[in-house]
Short mmCIF file of C-alpha atoms in Angstrom, two decimals:
data_model
loop_
_atom_site.label_atom_id
_atom_site.label_comp_id
_atom_site.label_asym_id
_atom_site.label_seq_id
_atom_site.Cartn_x
_atom_site.Cartn_y
_atom_site.Cartn_z
CA MET A 1 95.84 22.56 69.22
CA GLU A 2 97.50 25.73 69.22
CA GLU A 3 100.19 27.08 71.03
CA THR A 4 100.21 29.79 73.97
CA SER A 5 103.06 31.80 73.96
CA ALA A 6 105.78 31.72 77.47
CA THR A 7 104.99 34.56 78.93
CA SER A 8 101.04 36.34 79.35
CA PRO A 9 99.83 39.52 78.22
CA PRO A 10 99.49 41.53 80.93
CA PRO A 11 95.52 41.69 82.95
CA VAL A 12 93.81 44.69 82.13
CA LEU A 13 92.78 46.34 84.78
CA ALA A 14 88.49 47.84 84.46
CA CYS A 15 88.45 51.33 85.44
CA PRO A 16 85.22 51.40 89.31
CA THR A 17 83.40 53.38 88.67
CA ASN A 18 83.48 54.04 92.80
CA PRO A 19 86.05 56.61 93.23
CA CYS A 20 86.34 54.82 96.99
CA SER A 21 86.99 51.13 95.36
CA VAL A 22 90.93 53.02 93.46
CA LEU A 23 91.58 54.25 97.48
CA ALA A 24 91.20 50.90 98.99
CA ALA A 25 93.31 49.54 95.65
CA ILE A 26 96.29 52.03 97.05
CA SER A 27 96.02 51.87 100.94
CA GLU A 28 96.72 48.43 100.00
CA SER A 29 99.33 48.65 97.59
CA VAL A 30 101.03 51.08 100.53
CA ASN A 31 99.90 48.09 102.82
CA SER A 32 102.31 45.31 100.91
CA VAL A 33 105.83 47.43 101.83
CA PRO A 34 107.43 45.06 103.84
CA MET A 35 108.16 46.27 107.66
CA THR A 36 111.67 45.35 106.76
CA GLU A 37 111.66 47.60 104.39
CA LEU A 38 110.42 50.55 105.87
CA SER A 39 112.48 50.84 108.91
CA ASP A 40 115.78 49.85 107.05
CA ALA A 41 114.75 53.98 105.25
CA HIS A 42 115.54 56.80 108.00
CA SER A 43 112.94 58.77 107.26
CA VAL A 44 110.33 58.56 104.60
CA SER A 45 111.41 60.59 101.85
CA GLU A 46 114.05 58.50 101.35
CA ILE A 47 111.52 56.17 100.54
CA ASN A 48 110.79 58.44 97.82
CA SER A 49 113.48 59.48 96.32
CA SER A 50 113.31 57.91 93.75
CA MET A 51 109.93 58.91 92.28
CA LEU A 52 111.42 62.37 93.40
CA TYR A 53 114.73 63.19 92.06
CA PHE A 54 114.48 61.66 88.06
CA ASP A 55 117.66 62.61 86.39
CA GLU A 56 119.86 65.10 87.17
CA PHE A 57 118.61 67.51 84.96
CA SER A 58 114.86 67.21 86.97
CA THR A 59 114.81 70.79 88.93
CA PRO A 60 116.86 71.02 92.06
CA LYS A 61 114.95 69.85 95.57
CA LYS A 62 115.09 70.92 99.06
CA ARG A 63 118.79 69.01 101.58
CA GLN A 64 116.41 67.70 103.57
CA CYS A 65 114.91 64.95 105.32
CA PHE A 66 112.60 63.50 107.81
CA SER A 67 114.12 62.72 111.82
CA LEU A 68 112.86 59.24 113.27
CA ASP A 69 109.91 60.69 115.09
CA GLY A 70 108.75 62.39 111.68
CA SER A 71 108.20 66.55 113.37
CA LEU A 72 112.47 67.31 112.81
CA TYR A 73 114.58 68.26 109.63
CA LYS A 74 117.77 66.21 108.57
CA PRO A 75 120.24 67.81 106.88
CA VAL A 76 121.69 65.76 104.75
CA CYS A 77 125.09 66.47 102.21
CA ASP A 78 128.97 64.77 102.92
CA GLU A 79 130.91 63.85 105.76
CA ALA A 80 133.81 66.43 104.77
CA LEU A 81 131.13 69.37 105.77
CA LYS A 82 129.78 67.95 108.52
CA PRO A 83 130.52 69.30 111.75
CA THR A 84 130.94 67.16 114.82
CA ILE A 85 131.28 66.65 118.21
CA GLY A 86 135.67 66.46 118.78
CA MET A 87 136.61 68.66 115.83
CA LYS A 88 139.67 71.98 116.00
CA PHE A 89 139.59 74.91 115.24
CA ASP A 90 143.27 77.04 115.06
CA ASP A 91 141.18 80.21 115.73
CA ILE A 92 137.41 81.13 116.28
CA ALA A 93 137.12 82.63 112.54
CA ALA A 94 137.87 79.71 111.49
CA VAL A 95 135.40 77.81 113.32
CA GLU A 96 133.01 80.71 112.33
CA ALA A 97 134.46 80.21 107.69
CA PHE A 98 133.76 75.77 108.91
CA TYR A 99 130.46 76.93 109.94
CA LYS A 100 128.74 79.20 107.51
CA LYS A 101 129.88 77.49 104.57
CA TYR A 102 128.33 74.01 105.58
CA ALA A 103 124.68 76.19 106.94
CA HIS A 104 124.64 77.84 103.54
CA HIS A 105 125.35 74.40 101.48
CA VAL A 106 122.23 73.27 103.07
CA GLY A 107 119.92 75.92 103.35
CA PHE A 108 119.77 77.83 107.15
CA GLY A 109 121.17 80.91 108.32
CA VAL A 110 123.80 81.59 111.05
CA ARG A 111 123.36 84.10 113.99
CA LEU A 112 126.26 84.31 116.35
CA ARG A 113 124.88 84.53 120.56
CA ALA A 114 126.81 84.92 123.21
CA GLN A 115 130.30 83.98 123.85
CA ARG A 116 133.23 84.49 127.51
CA LEU A 117 135.79 87.61 127.09
CA VAL A 118 138.58 86.48 128.65
CA ASN A 119 142.05 89.27 128.15
CA ASN A 120 139.97 89.88 125.52
CA VAL A 121 140.01 86.31 124.23
CA ILE A 122 137.34 84.27 122.82
CA GLN A 123 137.02 80.24 125.59
CA TRP A 124 133.62 80.14 124.10
CA LYS A 125 131.47 81.07 121.63
CA ARG A 126 127.56 79.62 120.47
CA PHE A 127 126.50 79.67 116.94
CA LEU A 128 122.72 79.37 116.25
CA CYS A 129 120.59 78.76 113.61
CA SER A 130 118.80 81.93 112.25
CA ARG A 131 115.45 80.43 112.83
CA GLU A 132 116.67 80.24 116.74
CA GLY A 133 113.98 80.64 119.56
CA TYR A 134 111.15 83.70 119.25
CA ARG A 135 110.18 87.17 118.26
CA SER A 136 108.67 89.07 120.71
CA SER A 137 105.31 90.19 119.62
CA LYS A 138 107.20 94.17 120.45
CA GLY A 139 108.78 93.60 117.62
CA THR A 140 106.31 92.03 115.61
CA CYS A 141 103.19 94.54 114.82
CA THR A 142 102.95 98.93 114.16
CA VAL A 143 102.29 100.78 116.80
CA ASN A 144 99.02 103.49 115.42
CA CYS A 145 100.22 103.08 111.34
CA LEU A 146 98.29 105.81 110.54
CA ASP A 147 99.55 109.21 112.97
CA LYS A 148 102.19 109.74 110.55
CA ASN A 149 103.56 112.63 112.94
CA SER A 150 103.63 109.61 115.69
CA SER A 151 107.09 108.65 116.92
CA ASN A 152 106.12 104.69 118.24
CA LYS A 153 105.21 103.73 114.21
CA ARG A 154 107.42 100.18 113.82
CA ARG A 155 108.51 98.48 110.92
CA ARG A 156 106.15 95.25 109.95
CA VAL A 157 109.15 92.09 110.40
CA ARG A 158 108.12 89.58 109.25
CA VAL A 159 107.98 86.11 111.98
CA THR A 160 111.09 84.00 110.58
CA ARG A 161 112.13 82.85 114.15
CA CYS A 162 110.20 79.36 115.31
CA GLY A 163 112.38 78.39 118.28
CA CYS A 164 114.49 76.14 116.08
CA GLU A 165 118.04 74.52 118.41
CA ALA A 166 120.18 73.57 116.21
CA HIS A 167 123.62 74.94 117.13
CA ILE A 168 127.51 74.47 118.08
CA TYR A 169 128.85 75.52 121.20
CA VAL A 170 132.42 75.74 121.17
CA ASN A 171 135.15 76.43 123.71
CA ARG A 172 139.03 76.62 124.22
CA ASP A 173 141.03 74.43 124.93
CA ASN A 174 145.08 74.52 127.04
CA CYS A 175 146.12 74.25 123.34
CA GLY A 176 144.82 77.35 122.47
CA LYS A 177 142.35 75.44 119.81
CA TYR A 178 138.56 75.30 119.05
CA LYS A 179 137.12 72.46 120.05
CA ILE A 180 133.31 71.92 119.37
CA ALA A 181 132.27 71.14 122.36
CA SER A 182 128.00 70.37 122.02
CA MET A 183 126.47 70.28 118.89
CA THR A 184 122.46 69.59 117.29
CA GLU A 185 122.36 68.91 113.80
CA HIS A 186 118.71 68.90 113.15
CA HIS A 187 115.92 71.30 112.58
CA ASN A 188 112.32 71.48 112.72
CA HIS A 189 111.70 74.09 110.21
CA GLU A 190 112.32 72.98 106.57
CA LEU A 191 115.86 74.18 104.75
CA VAL A 192 116.46 76.41 101.65
CA SER A 193 115.82 75.44 98.70
CA PRO A 194 119.10 75.66 96.56
CA SER A 195 118.19 77.66 93.89
CA LYS A 196 116.81 80.57 97.09
CA GLN A 197 120.76 79.69 98.82
CA HIS A 198 122.06 82.76 97.81
CA LEU A 199 118.98 84.80 99.83
CA ILE A 200 120.53 83.74 102.97
CA ARG A 201 121.43 86.39 105.46
CA SER A 202 124.74 84.90 106.67
CA ASN A 203 125.10 84.40 103.29
CA ARG A 204 125.02 87.67 101.61
CA LYS A 205 127.20 90.50 101.36
CA VAL A 206 128.08 93.29 100.04
CA SER A 207 132.34 92.36 99.09
CA ASP A 208 135.02 95.45 97.93
CA LYS A 209 134.26 95.06 94.27
CA VAL A 210 130.43 95.61 94.72
CA LYS A 211 130.94 99.24 96.06
CA SER A 212 134.04 99.77 93.65
CA VAL A 213 130.75 99.99 90.61
CA LEU A 214 128.68 101.26 93.60
CA PHE A 215 130.81 103.92 93.96
CA ASP A 216 131.91 104.18 89.98
CA CYS A 217 127.25 104.45 89.31
CA HIS A 218 127.56 106.96 91.85
CA LYS A 219 130.11 109.74 89.62
CA ALA A 220 128.53 108.52 87.55
CA SER A 221 124.38 110.08 88.60
CA ILE A 222 123.59 105.54 88.73
CA GLY A 223 121.04 104.08 91.42
CA PRO A 224 121.82 101.89 94.00
CA ALA A 225 118.71 99.54 91.87
CA GLN A 226 120.49 100.27 87.71
CA ALA A 227 123.50 99.16 90.05
CA TYR A 228 122.73 95.81 90.66
CA ARG A 229 121.49 95.70 87.11
CA LEU A 230 124.73 95.95 85.85
CA LEU A 231 126.03 93.73 88.42
CA HIS A 232 124.46 91.84 87.45
CA VAL A 233 124.76 91.70 83.85
CA ARG A 234 128.88 91.23 84.04
CA ALA A 235 128.20 88.24 86.99
CA GLY A 236 125.62 86.88 84.54
CA ARG A 237 123.41 85.66 87.76
CA PHE A 238 122.23 86.66 90.44
CA GLN A 239 123.57 84.33 92.65
CA ASP A 240 126.27 85.33 91.34
CA VAL A 241 126.64 88.95 92.33
CA GLY A 242 127.38 87.80 95.94
CA CYS A 243 124.01 90.88 97.78
CA THR A 244 119.89 91.66 96.76
CA LYS A 245 119.67 94.48 95.07
CA LYS A 246 117.82 96.40 99.00
CA ASP A 247 121.55 95.27 100.65
CA LEU A 248 122.77 97.22 97.86
CA GLN A 249 120.25 100.42 98.49
CA ASN A 250 120.73 100.25 101.91
CA HIS A 251 124.83 100.36 101.60
CA TYR A 252 123.86 103.41 99.44
CA SER A 253 122.04 104.96 102.23
CA MET A 254 124.07 104.69 105.15
CA PHE A 255 126.87 105.47 103.02
CA LYS A 256 125.10 108.85 102.90
CA ASN A 257 124.45 109.05 106.00
CA LYS A 258 128.13 108.58 106.96
CA ILE A 259 129.16 111.80 105.00
CA LYS A 260 125.67 113.73 106.23
CA ASN A 261 128.07 115.47 108.40
CA CYS A 262 130.77 115.52 107.73
CA ASP A 263 130.46 116.23 103.32
CA ALA A 264 131.64 120.14 103.18
CA GLN A 265 135.01 119.42 105.07
CA MET A 266 135.47 116.48 102.71
CA LEU A 267 136.12 118.75 99.96
CA VAL A 268 138.32 121.52 101.80
CA ASP A 269 139.91 118.01 102.32
CA GLN A 270 139.77 117.51 99.15
CA PHE A 271 140.64 120.21 97.31
CA GLY A 272 143.68 120.33 100.32
CA ARG A 273 145.33 117.57 98.67
CA LEU A 274 145.27 119.47 94.27
CA LYS A 275 146.98 121.92 95.61
CA GLU A 276 149.47 119.90 97.70
CA LEU A 277 150.09 117.70 94.11
CA ASN A 278 150.23 121.57 91.80
CA PRO A 279 151.08 124.61 93.86
CA GLY A 280 149.20 125.95 91.17
CA PHE A 281 145.83 125.79 92.38
CA PHE A 282 143.98 127.46 94.91
CA PHE A 283 140.46 127.96 96.61
CA ASP A 284 139.25 129.05 100.30
CA TYR A 285 136.19 129.61 101.90
CA GLU A 286 134.34 130.31 104.78
CA VAL A 287 132.32 129.63 107.29
CA ASP A 288 129.95 131.32 110.31
CA GLU A 289 130.67 130.51 113.86
CA THR A 290 128.90 126.60 113.17
CA GLY A 291 131.03 125.20 111.30
CA THR A 292 128.47 125.69 108.53
CA LEU A 293 129.99 126.03 104.95
CA LEU A 294 129.09 130.40 103.41
CA ARG A 295 131.21 130.85 101.25
CA LEU A 296 133.94 128.48 98.34
CA PHE A 297 135.85 129.79 95.53
CA TRP A 298 138.17 127.66 93.52
CA ALA A 299 140.54 128.04 89.89
CA ASP A 300 142.65 125.33 89.50
CA PRO A 301 145.76 126.41 86.90
CA THR A 302 144.09 125.23 83.36
CA SER A 303 141.54 127.52 84.21
CA ARG A 304 144.07 130.61 85.56
CA LYS A 305 146.06 129.54 82.74
CA ASN A 306 143.16 131.14 80.26
CA TYR A 307 142.59 133.70 82.00
CA SER A 308 145.70 134.90 81.75
CA HIS A 309 144.81 134.98 77.56
CA PHE A 310 140.98 135.27 77.71
CA HIS A 311 140.06 137.70 80.10
CA ASP A 312 138.67 140.52 77.98
CA VAL A 313 135.42 139.01 78.29
CA LEU A 314 133.79 137.77 80.75
CA SER A 315 130.67 135.73 82.02
CA PHE A 316 128.66 135.38 85.50
CA ASP A 317 125.71 133.80 85.08
CA SER A 318 124.74 132.61 89.55
CA THR A 319 121.30 131.19 88.32
CA TYR A 320 122.10 127.23 89.24
CA SER A 321 122.28 125.63 92.37
CA THR A 322 122.07 122.69 93.30
CA ASN A 323 120.22 120.30 94.14
CA GLN A 324 119.92 118.82 97.40
CA TYR A 325 122.26 121.24 99.54
CA ASP A 326 120.09 124.16 98.08
CA TYR A 327 124.20 126.30 97.41
CA ILE A 328 124.36 128.92 94.76
CA PHE A 329 126.03 127.03 91.77
CA ALA A 330 128.34 130.01 90.74
CA PRO A 331 130.75 129.74 87.55
CA PHE A 332 132.89 132.02 86.06
CA THR A 333 133.04 131.88 82.07
CA GLY A 334 135.39 133.22 78.60
CA ILE A 335 135.80 133.14 74.94
CA ASN A 336 138.40 131.77 73.70
CA HIS A 337 140.51 132.53 70.32
CA HIS A 338 138.20 129.42 68.75
CA MET A 339 135.09 131.47 69.99
CA GLN A 340 134.70 128.50 72.26
CA SER A 341 134.00 128.22 76.52
CA VAL A 342 136.22 127.79 78.75
CA PHE A 343 136.51 127.41 82.39
CA LEU A 344 137.95 130.19 84.14
CA GLY A 345 136.49 129.35 87.99
CA ALA A 346 133.80 128.97 89.99
CA GLY A 347 132.51 129.75 93.46
CA PHE A 348 128.96 128.42 95.42
CA LEU A 349 126.58 130.88 97.63
CA LEU A 350 124.97 130.05 100.55
CA ASN A 351 122.66 133.81 100.40
CA GLU A 352 122.89 135.78 97.88
CA THR A 353 123.45 138.33 99.70
CA ALA A 354 126.08 142.02 98.37
CA LYS A 355 128.59 140.55 101.87
CA ASP A 356 128.87 137.46 99.21
CA TYR A 357 128.67 138.52 95.73
CA VAL A 358 131.70 140.77 97.07
CA TRP A 359 133.95 138.48 98.66
CA LEU A 360 133.37 135.63 95.32
#
């Protein structure tokens, strides 16, 4: 008699020809799971977590799970990052920093809502999920979009609010501390994945370092788009820049609008500071009754010294004009003993009249 092995080979499953039998087999395997095991799990995603997270090298998944009712999302993070009722903070800035750190870690934005001030001291404040409430239909549509001259045009805004009730409410106690009095942890929307958390609006900021780089690029005639690429190369990743390209463009436009009506005064003030540093710096200007700059001339100490030596031949050319302000740029140029052009002074003219040229 032949000896049989201790372990019998696994049975061979025949492939059913009817697809309905496959669905029936899957349903039977699911129903065979004991209900006690399902009741111990907090959510469906936790049951299937072993199938979703293969290893540490897999693509990061969203830090979220379904609550018991199956319609809300509960953030998952370390207990040290979670806010709890009764937590105390020294000031309101510490509360905001703590809640934003928690929110950005689990994947949602933060908005500041109502607060109460007594003698310029915050008595209570509410921090909300950025998707709290509902946006009115008035701000989500474009009115008269075909009429370019209409003043009622509105930019189409993406609807992101869905009535989420996640929030924390803090109030000030008798000791001057701020305590979390109430909170709601669950969200009614999906949370942002880890790879996109740097795009959350409350997690973006144009830092002073980024502003300095943008200002240096502006002096070199480099636009905000190229400046953002430079910041990306220096940081190594888009996540480490701290803002998006649109944030940089908005800051650049806001900066230009801020100095739009005072740029001429800024130029005159800069010339005044140069004259204080070196009395040899000379400048003069004239404005009209409305304060518009009409004429401006300047010559630095080096230009005045060059003119004292090389004033035999003088070139004056007023064919240059600035692109943005439409002023006439009129430089004075001389030739030194090396047959090289030297700068002797320059002026800005708003109008090309005989009076302007005589003054210059």
